[in-house]
Structure formats: C-alpha cells, structure tokens
XYZ file of C-alpha atoms in Angstrom:
673
model
C 168.621 -49.494 78.992
C 169.192 -46.100 80.535
C 167.391 -45.943 83.878
C 165.914 -42.589 84.851
C 167.089 -41.326 88.217
C 163.771 -40.523 89.829
C 164.473 -38.404 92.870
C 161.673 -39.800 94.955
C 162.634 -38.180 98.256
C 162.949 -34.815 96.532
C 159.387 -34.759 95.283
C 158.034 -35.840 98.658
C 160.040 -33.081 100.323
C 158.646 -30.460 97.980
C 155.103 -31.598 97.430
C 154.710 -32.562 101.088
C 152.244 -35.404 100.912
C 150.865 -35.588 104.411
C 151.738 -38.412 106.756
C 148.257 -38.285 108.251
C 146.212 -41.391 107.620
C 143.056 -39.949 106.098
C 141.263 -41.994 103.489
C 143.099 -40.489 100.536
C 146.295 -39.949 102.526
C 146.844 -36.613 100.810
C 147.028 -32.969 101.752
C 147.698 -29.716 100.000
C 151.052 -29.168 98.289
C 153.159 -26.714 100.248
C 153.776 -23.109 99.285
C 157.326 -24.111 98.432
C 155.996 -26.387 95.700
C 153.916 -23.802 93.877
C 156.153 -20.771 94.344
C 159.611 -22.286 94.022
C 159.621 -25.631 92.298
C 157.849 -24.576 89.127
C 159.774 -21.320 88.588
C 162.459 -23.188 86.640
C 162.127 -25.953 84.079
C 164.795 -28.062 85.784
C 162.933 -28.005 89.096
C 159.647 -28.710 87.334
C 161.257 -31.696 85.628
C 162.518 -32.984 88.974
C 158.983 -32.771 90.360
C 157.565 -34.759 87.430
C 160.361 -37.323 87.757
C 159.262 -37.796 91.347
C 155.787 -38.712 90.145
C 157.313 -41.384 87.906
C 159.212 -42.634 90.943
C 155.989 -43.236 92.852
C 154.933 -45.705 90.156
C 157.583 -48.141 91.405
C 155.781 -48.519 94.736
C 155.072 -52.197 95.459
C 151.393 -51.279 95.822
C 151.360 -49.872 92.295
C 153.479 -51.307 89.453
C 156.255 -52.623 91.684
C 154.109 -55.655 92.395
C 150.338 -55.222 92.681
C 149.473 -53.930 89.209
C 152.111 -56.019 87.482
C 151.788 -59.304 89.362
C 149.137 -59.741 92.051
C 146.215 -57.963 90.437
C 146.352 -59.865 87.171
C 143.518 -61.744 88.820
C 141.670 -64.726 87.439
C 140.644 -64.866 83.784
C 140.314 -67.541 81.143
C 144.083 -67.508 80.582
C 145.592 -66.407 83.927
C 145.166 -68.031 87.307
C 146.879 -65.739 89.859
C 147.248 -68.808 92.113
C 143.549 -69.406 91.625
C 143.824 -73.193 91.567
C 144.178 -73.689 95.285
C 141.635 -74.950 97.768
C 143.503 -73.614 100.789
C 143.073 -69.894 100.127
C 140.708 -69.658 97.175
C 138.336 -67.368 99.137
C 140.826 -65.812 101.546
C 140.143 -62.327 102.902
C 143.788 -61.791 103.836
C 145.576 -62.530 100.558
C 145.606 -61.708 96.877
C 144.513 -65.272 96.174
C 141.025 -64.673 97.523
C 140.826 -61.306 95.795
C 142.040 -62.948 92.607
C 139.113 -65.335 92.843
C 136.720 -62.376 93.352
C 136.104 -63.019 97.035
C 136.730 -59.390 97.941
C 136.610 -58.212 101.525
C 136.859 -54.760 103.179
C 139.409 -56.193 105.624
C 141.833 -57.444 102.980
C 144.980 -55.324 103.246
C 146.320 -56.653 99.940
C 143.825 -54.596 97.911
C 144.232 -51.090 99.297
C 143.994 -48.038 97.034
C 146.110 -45.638 99.095
C 149.240 -45.703 96.917
C 147.283 -45.012 93.723
C 145.609 -41.992 95.305
C 149.041 -40.754 96.361
C 150.212 -41.122 92.755
C 147.185 -39.136 91.565
C 147.832 -36.401 94.143
C 151.504 -36.098 93.232
C 150.648 -35.853 89.551
C 147.964 -33.245 90.301
C 150.521 -31.163 92.200
C 152.724 -31.118 89.111
C 149.789 -30.334 86.811
C 148.687 -27.380 88.950
C 152.232 -26.187 89.521
C 153.090 -26.169 85.825
C 149.773 -24.584 84.815
C 150.429 -21.744 87.271
C 154.122 -21.430 86.469
C 155.327 -17.981 85.355
C 157.483 -19.670 82.694
C 154.772 -21.891 81.158
C 154.581 -19.800 77.987
C 158.065 -18.265 77.927
C 159.643 -21.742 78.144
C 156.794 -23.621 76.524
C 159.055 -26.051 74.661
C 160.227 -27.427 78.014
C 157.247 -26.847 80.257
C 154.345 -28.007 78.095
C 155.742 -31.500 77.481
C 156.192 -31.770 81.273
C 152.567 -30.728 81.668
C 151.616 -33.431 79.175
C 153.502 -36.064 81.174
C 151.898 -34.976 84.424
C 148.416 -35.052 82.885
C 149.004 -38.583 81.583
C 150.357 -39.768 84.934
C 147.330 -38.396 86.773
C 144.986 -39.915 84.207
C 146.726 -43.268 84.527
C 146.363 -43.271 88.325
C 142.634 -42.544 88.163
C 142.169 -44.982 85.287
C 143.525 -47.793 87.476
C 141.402 -46.684 90.427
C 138.210 -46.752 88.365
C 139.032 -50.106 86.777
C 139.669 -51.773 90.138
C 137.138 -50.037 92.411
C 134.513 -48.508 90.106
C 133.101 -45.152 91.234
C 135.754 -43.472 93.407
C 136.492 -40.042 94.897
C 137.909 -37.815 92.163
C 139.134 -34.277 91.843
C 140.977 -32.581 89.009
C 143.229 -30.468 91.212
C 145.258 -31.007 94.358
C 143.940 -31.064 97.894
C 143.222 -27.730 99.541
C 145.131 -26.747 102.672
C 141.909 -26.767 104.696
C 141.135 -30.303 103.384
C 137.802 -29.034 102.094
C 138.094 -31.201 98.971
C 139.707 -34.250 100.584
C 136.692 -35.737 102.305
C 134.530 -36.217 99.241
C 132.152 -38.920 98.119
C 132.258 -41.194 95.125
C 132.104 -39.607 91.683
C 130.262 -41.326 88.848
C 132.857 -43.268 86.839
C 131.364 -41.958 83.587
C 132.104 -38.418 84.753
C 135.655 -39.478 85.640
C 136.188 -41.147 82.277
C 134.970 -38.031 80.458
C 137.442 -35.939 82.450
C 140.309 -38.335 81.706
C 139.500 -38.217 78.001
C 139.656 -34.410 78.155
C 143.001 -34.407 79.981
C 144.576 -37.001 77.705
C 143.372 -35.176 74.601
C 145.132 -32.066 75.893
C 148.239 -33.983 76.943
C 148.902 -35.701 73.622
C 149.025 -32.292 71.973
C 151.954 -31.243 74.171
C 154.111 -34.342 73.874
C 156.740 -35.195 71.247
C 157.080 -38.565 69.611
C 159.681 -40.892 71.075
C 163.195 -39.766 70.078
C 161.924 -36.593 68.392
C 163.535 -34.701 71.281
C 166.694 -35.606 73.177
C 164.762 -35.317 76.440
C 162.380 -38.015 75.253
C 164.761 -40.622 73.884
C 163.670 -43.389 76.225
C 160.412 -45.291 76.664
C 160.774 -44.645 80.399
C 159.347 -41.193 79.639
C 155.799 -40.669 78.398
C 155.644 -39.536 74.775
C 152.936 -38.860 72.208
C 152.488 -42.491 71.194
C 151.678 -43.656 74.708
C 149.468 -40.631 75.452
C 147.386 -41.344 72.362
C 147.373 -45.074 73.083
C 146.231 -44.532 76.665
C 143.528 -42.165 75.426
C 142.305 -44.918 73.097
C 142.322 -47.471 75.900
C 140.497 -45.171 78.335
C 137.898 -44.509 75.627
C 137.314 -48.242 75.084
C 136.760 -48.715 78.805
C 134.553 -45.615 78.992
C 132.394 -47.162 76.295
C 132.612 -50.658 77.740
C 130.640 -52.740 80.213
C 131.190 -52.787 83.967
C 129.298 -53.671 87.129
C 126.912 -50.966 88.346
C 125.269 -50.435 91.707
C 121.838 -48.955 91.040
C 121.793 -47.489 94.548
C 124.471 -44.995 93.455
C 123.387 -42.350 90.928
C 119.904 -43.923 90.510
C 118.837 -41.378 87.887
C 121.473 -42.614 85.417
C 120.074 -43.886 82.129
C 122.393 -46.702 81.078
C 122.258 -49.592 78.658
C 121.907 -52.906 80.539
C 123.787 -55.996 79.402
C 121.143 -58.639 78.635
C 123.617 -61.509 78.968
C 124.521 -60.963 82.633
C 121.675 -61.714 85.091
C 120.734 -58.760 87.281
C 120.393 -59.255 91.000
C 118.498 -56.550 92.881
C 119.969 -53.188 91.945
C 123.212 -54.705 90.673
C 123.616 -54.919 86.909
C 126.238 -54.709 84.173
C 125.824 -51.510 82.184
C 127.450 -49.051 79.827
C 126.783 -45.546 78.573
C 124.376 -45.243 75.677
C 126.792 -43.059 73.705
C 129.467 -45.771 73.757
C 130.008 -45.356 70.013
C 131.334 -41.831 70.636
C 134.082 -43.311 72.791
C 134.861 -46.006 70.248
C 135.217 -43.237 67.683
C 137.860 -41.604 69.885
C 139.702 -44.925 70.170
C 139.543 -45.420 66.412
C 140.764 -41.896 65.700
C 143.673 -41.986 68.145
C 144.984 -45.371 67.048
C 144.488 -44.517 63.363
C 146.516 -41.330 63.828
C 149.348 -43.342 65.364
C 149.316 -46.008 62.660
C 149.126 -43.467 59.839
C 151.633 -40.883 61.094
C 154.895 -40.589 59.191
C 156.488 -39.225 62.390
C 155.517 -42.305 64.416
C 158.734 -44.130 65.425
C 157.006 -47.262 66.756
C 156.798 -50.559 64.917
C 156.349 -54.211 65.728
C 159.519 -56.042 66.658
C 159.546 -58.771 63.979
C 160.701 -61.278 66.621
C 158.137 -61.675 69.429
C 160.711 -63.333 71.661
C 163.054 -60.363 71.333
C 160.540 -58.098 73.110
C 161.089 -60.113 76.275
C 164.797 -60.760 75.804
C 165.309 -57.011 75.544
C 163.301 -55.996 78.592
C 164.773 -58.798 80.746
C 168.242 -57.730 79.680
C 167.533 -54.082 80.608
C 167.725 -52.961 76.984
C 165.430 -50.671 75.035
C 163.609 -52.467 72.249
C 165.379 -51.621 68.977
C 162.086 -51.356 67.071
C 160.368 -49.197 69.705
C 157.695 -51.870 70.121
C 157.073 -50.670 73.683
C 155.329 -47.322 73.958
C 155.967 -46.869 77.686
C 157.751 -48.819 80.399
C 157.700 -48.220 84.144
C 161.385 -47.949 85.037
C 162.805 -50.005 87.884
C 166.246 -50.222 89.443
C 168.157 -53.485 89.826
C 168.281 -54.462 93.480
C 166.017 -51.556 94.435
C 162.534 -52.078 93.012
C 160.311 -54.352 91.013
C 159.375 -58.027 91.219
C 158.802 -58.456 87.484
C 159.882 -61.974 86.562
C 160.778 -63.193 90.007
C 157.145 -63.982 90.865
C 156.006 -65.074 87.425
C 158.201 -66.444 84.688
C 160.172 -69.479 83.608
C 160.579 -71.556 86.762
C 164.066 -72.104 88.160
C 164.520 -74.246 91.253
C 166.537 -73.022 94.192
C 169.882 -74.747 94.509
C 170.681 -74.767 90.800
C 173.729 -73.156 89.217
C 171.843 -69.845 89.316
C 171.925 -69.734 93.120
C 170.129 -70.878 96.233
C 167.059 -68.764 95.439
C 164.481 -69.826 92.884
C 163.138 -67.638 90.094
C 159.796 -67.344 88.335
C 157.057 -69.686 89.396
C 153.303 -69.581 89.298
C 152.239 -66.585 91.374
C 150.677 -65.725 88.062
C 150.377 -68.939 86.110
C 148.309 -70.543 83.410
C 146.932 -73.939 82.444
C 146.457 -76.519 79.726
C 143.363 -74.780 78.322
C 145.332 -71.655 77.366
C 148.255 -73.704 76.059
C 146.006 -75.700 73.738
C 144.190 -72.559 72.583
C 147.303 -71.732 70.553
C 147.886 -72.988 67.041
C 151.084 -75.100 67.281
C 152.824 -72.912 64.694
C 152.129 -69.716 66.672
C 155.536 -68.435 67.782
C 153.961 -66.724 70.782
C 153.042 -70.022 72.448
C 156.506 -71.095 73.548
C 157.529 -67.535 74.413
C 154.469 -66.988 76.577
C 154.172 -70.427 78.187
C 156.480 -73.174 79.357
C 155.798 -76.681 80.622
C 159.571 -76.847 81.100
C 161.487 -75.784 84.195
C 165.093 -75.643 85.276
C 165.806 -78.075 88.095
C 168.310 -78.058 90.930
C 170.210 -80.738 88.982
C 171.041 -78.080 86.362
C 168.949 -79.672 83.634
C 165.502 -78.924 82.306
C 162.547 -81.000 83.335
C 158.966 -81.270 82.094
C 156.158 -80.205 84.412
C 152.947 -82.171 84.073
C 150.412 -80.330 86.250
C 147.773 -78.996 83.810
C 146.782 -76.308 86.331
C 150.317 -74.974 86.722
C 151.816 -73.964 83.395
C 154.373 -71.193 83.764
C 154.293 -67.914 81.947
C 157.737 -67.589 80.427
C 158.112 -64.066 79.051
C 160.620 -63.478 81.835
C 163.518 -65.959 81.939
C 166.574 -66.045 84.102
C 168.916 -66.784 81.188
C 167.722 -63.575 79.486
C 168.493 -61.448 82.539
C 171.408 -59.028 82.618
C 174.803 -60.203 83.907
C 174.428 -57.736 86.790
C 171.210 -59.366 87.923
C 172.601 -62.873 87.553
C 175.567 -61.948 89.745
C 173.269 -60.590 92.470
C 170.857 -63.517 92.248
C 173.617 -66.114 92.514
C 174.656 -64.947 95.975
C 171.238 -63.804 97.254
C 169.668 -65.226 100.389
C 166.339 -63.503 99.744
C 164.419 -62.214 96.732
C 166.323 -59.640 94.692
C 164.444 -56.781 93.034
C 164.901 -57.606 89.372
C 164.902 -54.053 88.018
C 163.039 -55.386 84.962
C 160.785 -52.688 83.531
C 157.034 -53.225 83.390
C 155.708 -52.651 79.875
C 152.470 -50.675 80.074
C 151.705 -50.687 76.359
C 153.076 -52.361 73.250
C 152.565 -51.398 69.621
C 150.542 -54.535 68.920
C 147.935 -53.101 71.321
C 147.559 -50.113 68.993
C 146.826 -52.410 66.044
C 144.350 -54.506 67.998
C 142.553 -51.563 69.644
C 142.237 -50.021 66.199
C 140.864 -53.289 64.797
C 138.333 -53.527 67.612
C 137.118 -49.932 67.458
C 136.955 -49.818 63.654
C 135.122 -53.128 63.476
C 132.518 -51.929 65.991
C 131.960 -48.723 64.023
C 132.437 -49.671 60.386
C 133.011 -53.405 60.123
C 136.220 -55.350 59.376
C 136.753 -54.306 55.728
C 136.354 -50.508 55.711
C 139.588 -48.560 55.168
C 140.109 -45.715 57.595
C 141.948 -43.025 55.599
C 143.948 -41.813 58.606
C 145.343 -45.298 59.238
C 145.411 -46.426 55.624
C 144.196 -49.897 56.574
C 141.125 -51.852 57.579
C 140.386 -53.541 60.885
C 141.094 -56.918 59.270
C 144.466 -55.758 57.939
C 145.424 -54.511 61.410
C 144.548 -57.854 62.983
C 146.473 -59.728 60.328
C 149.504 -57.488 60.818
C 149.769 -58.819 64.378
C 149.201 -62.386 63.204
C 151.872 -61.986 60.537
C 154.514 -61.691 63.242
C 153.079 -64.673 65.096
C 153.225 -67.030 62.107
C 155.753 -65.500 59.719
C 155.342 -63.549 56.496
C 153.434 -65.532 53.894
C 152.034 -68.135 56.288
C 148.545 -69.362 55.453
C 147.816 -69.296 59.212
C 147.693 -65.496 59.152
C 144.204 -65.599 57.651
C 142.968 -68.643 59.568
C 140.949 -67.328 62.499
C 137.383 -67.187 63.771
C 134.865 -66.178 61.130
C 133.200 -63.822 63.611
C 135.610 -60.895 63.512
C 134.876 -59.693 67.035
C 135.562 -63.201 68.366
C 138.797 -63.197 66.380
C 139.860 -60.004 68.171
C 138.924 -61.452 71.563
C 141.073 -64.511 70.830
C 143.981 -62.576 69.351
C 144.286 -60.337 72.383
C 144.484 -63.445 74.564
C 147.332 -64.914 72.530
C 149.194 -61.614 72.278
C 149.001 -60.328 75.864
C 149.114 -63.285 78.267
C 150.385 -62.288 81.738
C 150.543 -58.572 80.884
C 147.636 -57.600 83.177
C 145.358 -56.992 80.221
C 143.104 -60.000 79.775
C 140.846 -59.800 82.814
C 140.115 -56.131 82.259
C 139.473 -56.737 78.549
C 136.905 -59.381 79.431
C 135.290 -57.042 81.970
C 134.705 -54.266 79.437
C 133.389 -56.732 76.828
C 130.890 -58.131 79.330
C 132.474 -61.564 78.833
C 134.363 -62.148 82.071
C 132.005 -64.689 83.609
C 131.190 -66.429 80.338
C 134.834 -66.932 79.369
C 135.917 -68.086 82.826
C 133.114 -70.635 83.056
C 133.833 -71.918 79.547
C 137.479 -72.423 80.483
C 136.643 -74.193 83.756
C 134.125 -76.581 82.243
C 136.401 -77.338 79.306
C 139.304 -78.164 81.609
C 137.083 -80.590 83.504
C 136.104 -82.293 80.243
C 139.771 -82.436 79.226
C 140.536 -84.257 82.485
C 137.640 -86.646 81.869
C 139.058 -87.229 78.371
C 136.105 -88.952 76.775
C 134.517 -86.360 74.494
C 135.510 -83.579 72.113
C 136.146 -80.087 73.509
C 136.204 -76.618 71.968
C 139.068 -74.312 72.945
C 138.760 -70.837 71.439
C 138.424 -71.471 67.684
C 139.658 -75.071 67.808
C 138.057 -78.461 68.357
C 140.003 -81.300 69.945
C 138.977 -84.932 70.059
C 139.803 -86.828 73.248
C 142.444 -88.814 71.347
C 144.226 -85.579 70.310
C 145.642 -85.199 73.812
C 148.548 -87.608 74.333
C 148.627 -90.063 77.222
C 152.431 -89.814 77.339
C 154.706 -86.984 76.240
C 158.168 -87.898 74.980
C 161.146 -85.578 74.755
C 164.865 -85.509 74.170
C 167.671 -83.096 75.025
C 169.332 -80.865 72.456
C 172.421 -80.623 74.680
C 173.439 -81.565 78.206
C 171.141 -78.958 79.778
C 168.158 -78.005 77.686
C 165.290 -79.948 76.146
C 164.661 -79.864 72.405
C 161.212 -78.242 72.347
C 160.469 -79.583 68.886
C 160.709 -83.134 70.222
C 157.674 -82.837 72.513
C 154.542 -84.515 71.158
C 151.984 -82.180 72.750
C 149.389 -82.829 70.038
C 150.030 -86.445 69.046
C 149.347 -89.652 70.939
C 152.300 -91.929 70.176
C 152.005 -95.673 70.662
C 155.647 -96.063 71.655
C 158.805 -94.087 72.316
C 160.290 -92.485 69.192
C 163.743 -93.728 70.134
C 166.150 -94.714 72.900
C 167.341 -91.127 73.396
C 163.838 -90.048 74.463
C 162.564 -89.689 78.010
C 158.872 -89.545 78.874
C 156.305 -88.186 81.323
C 152.672 -89.104 81.853
C 150.424 -86.400 80.403
C 147.219 -85.137 81.988
C 144.788 -87.670 80.430
C 146.769 -90.394 82.218
C 147.359 -88.448 85.428
C 143.708 -87.380 85.690
C 142.317 -90.888 85.275
C 140.980 -92.747 88.304
C 143.616 -95.329 89.261
C 142.732 -98.942 89.880
C 144.910 -98.874 92.996
C 146.860 -96.283 94.974
C 146.119 -92.903 96.494
C 146.204 -90.640 93.432
C 143.178 -88.316 93.749
C 143.840 -86.068 90.751
C 140.630 -87.302 89.164
C 138.742 -85.536 91.990
C 141.158 -82.832 93.129
C 141.845 -81.261 89.736
C 138.176 -80.731 88.817
C 137.403 -79.430 92.319
C 140.256 -76.910 92.174
C 139.143 -75.864 88.709
C 135.495 -75.335 89.614
C 136.338 -73.383 92.772
C 138.621 -70.997 90.895
C 137.115 -67.587 90.200
C 133.935 -68.649 91.971
C 133.473 -65.387 93.875
C 132.470 -63.585 90.702
C 128.785 -64.523 90.697
C 126.011 -65.009 93.257
C 125.965 -68.816 93.088
C 127.209 -71.764 91.047
C 125.632 -75.077 90.120
C 127.830 -77.613 88.359
C 125.506 -80.588 88.732
C 124.714 -80.710 85.015
C 128.394 -80.763 84.042
C 129.316 -83.304 86.693
C 126.438 -85.504 85.640
C 128.212 -86.086 82.327
C 131.605 -86.917 83.864
C 132.901 -90.368 84.687
C 133.603 -89.529 88.324
C 131.059 -86.775 88.733
C 129.497 -88.158 91.895
C 132.815 -88.207 93.759
C 133.751 -84.771 92.461
C 130.390 -83.352 93.556
C 130.785 -84.817 97.047
C 134.192 -83.178 97.440
C 133.069 -79.880 95.912
C 130.102 -79.664 98.281
C 132.346 -78.924 101.266
C 133.361 -75.559 99.797
C 131.464 -72.280 99.582
C 130.867 -71.121 96.018
C 129.551 -67.716 95.019
C 129.438 -64.358 96.782
C 125.716 -64.662 97.540
C 124.989 -61.083 96.544
C 125.998 -59.823 93.163
C 126.737 -61.215 89.696
C 129.852 -60.058 87.840
C 131.459 -58.585 90.970
C 134.860 -57.887 89.460
C 135.700 -54.850 91.646
C 137.720 -54.843 94.851
C 136.149 -53.840 98.153
C 137.243 -50.523 99.672
C 139.441 -51.109 102.691
C 137.578 -50.560 105.966
C 140.081 -48.010 107.331
C 139.635 -45.842 104.233
C 135.879 -45.916 104.754
C 136.327 -44.937 108.417
C 138.728 -42.101 107.568
C 136.355 -40.685 104.936
C 134.203 -39.175 107.711
C 131.058 -40.764 106.331
C 131.598 -39.683 102.725
C 132.085 -43.123 101.199
C 130.877 -46.662 101.753
C 131.260 -49.960 99.963
C 129.011 -50.907 97.076
C 128.109 -54.127 95.219
C 127.055 -55.904 98.409
C 130.432 -55.777 100.171
C-alpha cells in the first residue's frame, strides 16, 4: 500500500504548537501559518498532512486507541484477567478494569487535544485562505479532511472522558480561550454533527479523484460513516454527573442503578440523531458512485492490511497510515502468538495485551468463518511448530499474523533485539460497519422490515448481507439469529468487530456495558464448574458439549489442521494414532484429587475481579453458592477490593492531575474520581 509521507516536523514548525505544559498543551497558530501556509494549495495540503501525521502518536492510534484502550468488554480482556494489576493506578490494566485514577499517566488526553488543535489550525487557515473559492476544487476537500480530523479528535475525547473543554477554533495568542471549563457533551456532539455534515459535502468518493486514491486519506464514505457513528453516540447512553449542568433534562436509563447524582442518561431527542445515522448510511449504501463493498473473504481484509496492501474491494473506508520501523504497534501487541526464538527471530509477536476468552470463542457458530480469523487457540512455538493453548482466559485475537506480514517486516523482525514498529495500518472503519449501523438505526426508527428508499433495503437485509459473508452465499445460517432483532445486531457487531476497539464503546452507548460484562463473567465461572447448561449469546450449551480433551493432528510438518480439533464434541477416545491431545478447560478447571493445581479457584477469582471497577460494589455470593467449590473461591476472592465505591457504570477515564492543575481552576474530575 502506498504510504503517505506526512511531514510531521513541517506542520509543527508552521503551526507552532507551544511547548508550554498547560492543560491543553496548545497555543495560537503563528502568523506564518495563517498568512503564508494557506496561500497555496500545496502548502495547505502539507499542513493537513501534518495533522494526519499526529494520528500516529503512540498516545493516539499508534498504541493507545488501537491497543491499550480497547478496555474490558464481554469479548475483550485488555489483560483484565490478572490479579496482580487488576486495579492498578499506574498501568492500562487497571484503567482497562475501570479502576481509573487521576495519577495514572497511561490515560492522559494531551495528545488528542494536540490533534484537535492542529486540525483546528488547518480549518481556520483554509476558511480564511484567499484561494478558498478560486481554487475550490483543491481547497474545499482539504477543508473537509481537516473538519473530519478535528471532529474525530473531539469524538474520542468525549467518548473517553465525557464532558471536556471544547472550542471550534484555534487558541488565541493571549490564551483567552485556552483555560476553559468543561462543555456539555451534548453541545459538543451537536457541533461535531454540524461540522461533519459540512465536511462530507466537500469530499470526493474514494478514487473519484487522483488525490484521493488511497484509504489513508479521508473521503466521502468515511466522513458520512463517521457522521453516522457520532450521531449514534450522540443519541446513546453514557454516564452523567448531575453536579455538572444540573438544569439538563435528560432521559434516565432505568436499568442502571443511580447512585447520588450519578446516572446513565441520554438526550430526549435521540431519535433525531438516529435519523441522521440512518440517512447517512442509507445514502452510502444506495449511491451508485459509492466505490466501497464488502470483501467477500473476511480473512483477506486482514491479510491485506498486514501485508501493507490496500483492500481490493475497498472494504476499509479509512486507515491510519503507519510506517514500517517508524510507528505503530498494530499486531505486535495483539495477534497470533509467536514465541521468541522461533524461525521468525528472537523476538516474539502478538500475544494477549488485548486478548479474549472461551466465552467469546463459543459465542460463534462453528460454521462462522470469522471465528478462526478473529481468534486462535493455536500459537507458534520456539520449536517451529504450532501448539494448542489451553488457558480459557487467554485466547489470542488473530486478525494480525506474522505469516501475513510483508517481507520487509519479516526481515526486520528476524534480526530485531527489541520491538519493531510494524507499520500495519489501523482500520478506523470498515464497510460492514455501514451495513450494521444502518440496520441498527433503521430498526430503532422503523423496525427490521421497512425498506428505506435511499438504501433500497431493510434493516434485516443489511444484517443478513454481513452474515452472508460470514457463512457463505445460500447458507441457512444466514437467517439463523436471535429473534429479537436488536439483540441480533448486538451479537452481530460482537462477531464482526472483535479487537477493533469498537465493542466496549458500543456497549456503553447501548447502556449494556455492565450487564454484558457480568453475564460473561458469571457464564465463564459456570463453564469452569461444568455441571449445568449455560447460555452464550443466542446459544445454549449443555455441560457435556464442552470436551474434556481436545484432539488434533498436523496438516504438514509445521501447522495444525484446524478442522481436526474437536472443540464442540466430547470424544471417548483418540480418533487415531496421528492425533495429539491436550486437556480442555473442563478437565483443567476441576479440583484435583492430589497436587497443587489451583485453577478451580484461581480462574473464577480472576474472572470475577475483571472489570470490577465499573460499578460501586459487587456481590457474587449467590453465584458462588451454586458452584462446587464456591466456598473456597469466595475465601480467595474476599482478599481483593471489588467496586469503585462511588459510581455505577463509570466507564470514563479520570482526568490526569497535572491537567487539572494547569487548567487554573477551570476543570476538575467528575464521577467521584
């Protein structure tokens, strides 16, 4: 894939972001920026390219927003299953488990505010440019890109911190608009919707213009898709602090217990925002000029991006561009696990910085092609053969695999003594998201069967279009999903977007984050106990459905034949002499008659601690009372703190203490931090 040459130093030289350490770390763009840079389209383009370059910062999409801040959900663990740092205030692990802390340096917002300020400088510069109208064909698309980039920065800030300081323009030279207080997130969302509506009108479709031939540039499809996503969040649920903006009249979520002035709320005109989401996605799906389509092979999406190639079907609407050896940890911190010391080099690859578990694996229908692309119990060992992992709390995401990487990366990795920046692009939106956002918005407004004339399809048809790829054209499985259509959408988005930093935020806006996490945790514990039936998404498993032993054979000298693994069948004996075997979790989680194996206690304890900073308090006595070893598990669990003690549904990060200090009294933490 062609990599854009973002001249990062150039934009910093011209826009002159201040080195002073105030709470937004921004100052006014210099006179040079407004009077010189935006007098020519080439200089204006260079400025906008610099804004793109900022996105590769490790505190934005270089690592935090692509890896660390996936957080804990019902399908992703973000190293959540650890007792050593589950509530840490110095690492992403504690933050991933919702134990936020103002002293945690891993959750600072500074880089995102810098991105917003850089984008604002380009927006203002282009708006005031003397050539805006005379060279409109070049300048207005650049304005559209800058507006989208600024909107994206603020969108992430609101999703991770809630109400934040916000301004539409750049900082003034006298800093009069730098030290500002929090702005109501609903006001911010309304402003973002306005900016994105303007932006999509300026931008061409992908490949409609030679300048916009790559998904590393923002085009109309992504602008409209981001507008739809912002609208769904604007109309969705989130934690509110009633001490801020107390006169607000919001709808309260009846399913999340309120504690003091803390509640989960949404705007009462949420349907207006869902209408925007429906309209924007329908216009994409129904446009004859739209170049995007689903890649018919789900695996090829990930083969292409790992191999630094543009998807041939334009499945991806926008990718953050990284440079091999220079930026990006995509794949190296989550992906198919490769042990150090193998033929690939002394350094390992992949691992479980963002991992999953048996619950998510068994949520898939076995025939779903996404399962074995998204997840892998297999790993590549230092003996240069695949092995089978058996820890049910450590299943690897596998959308990024070392054998799909480019030859250039493999050559660097083989001789590396430390982690090599993979250069793998981060996909910010795929075309399947357009189908599923459309299905969700249309269903909420008009039900699953109504045909939207702009899209030419119903919500149900959009959902089934995504499932068609997962199961193959003509498969009966395409129409086999939860009878409640909203639940079907909730499930489908889990299967489609695992490890893409989508799930946790989806659950937040649906008001389902706590419910889904607790369902997953309790189900895992019952799976370990292995004596009664469990429900996983839309499926029911009997205890006997989970094998005690998994058998497998090799398809060649190196790699395991995936079709040989009996994940869903309990075999009484080995299928043949060529098969090897491993004990599966019902065996490993059982209390041994002798020995020191403590999985029967440790696994449930790790599971119940995970994500336990989200709510005020937790009581698992009822669950443990039904389990074979509940008394021992309870005794071990009792030594750990559970709950934040203050606020239910606390999904936001705390504001870093230095940023509060530098705000000169304008901002403070909310939600009991």
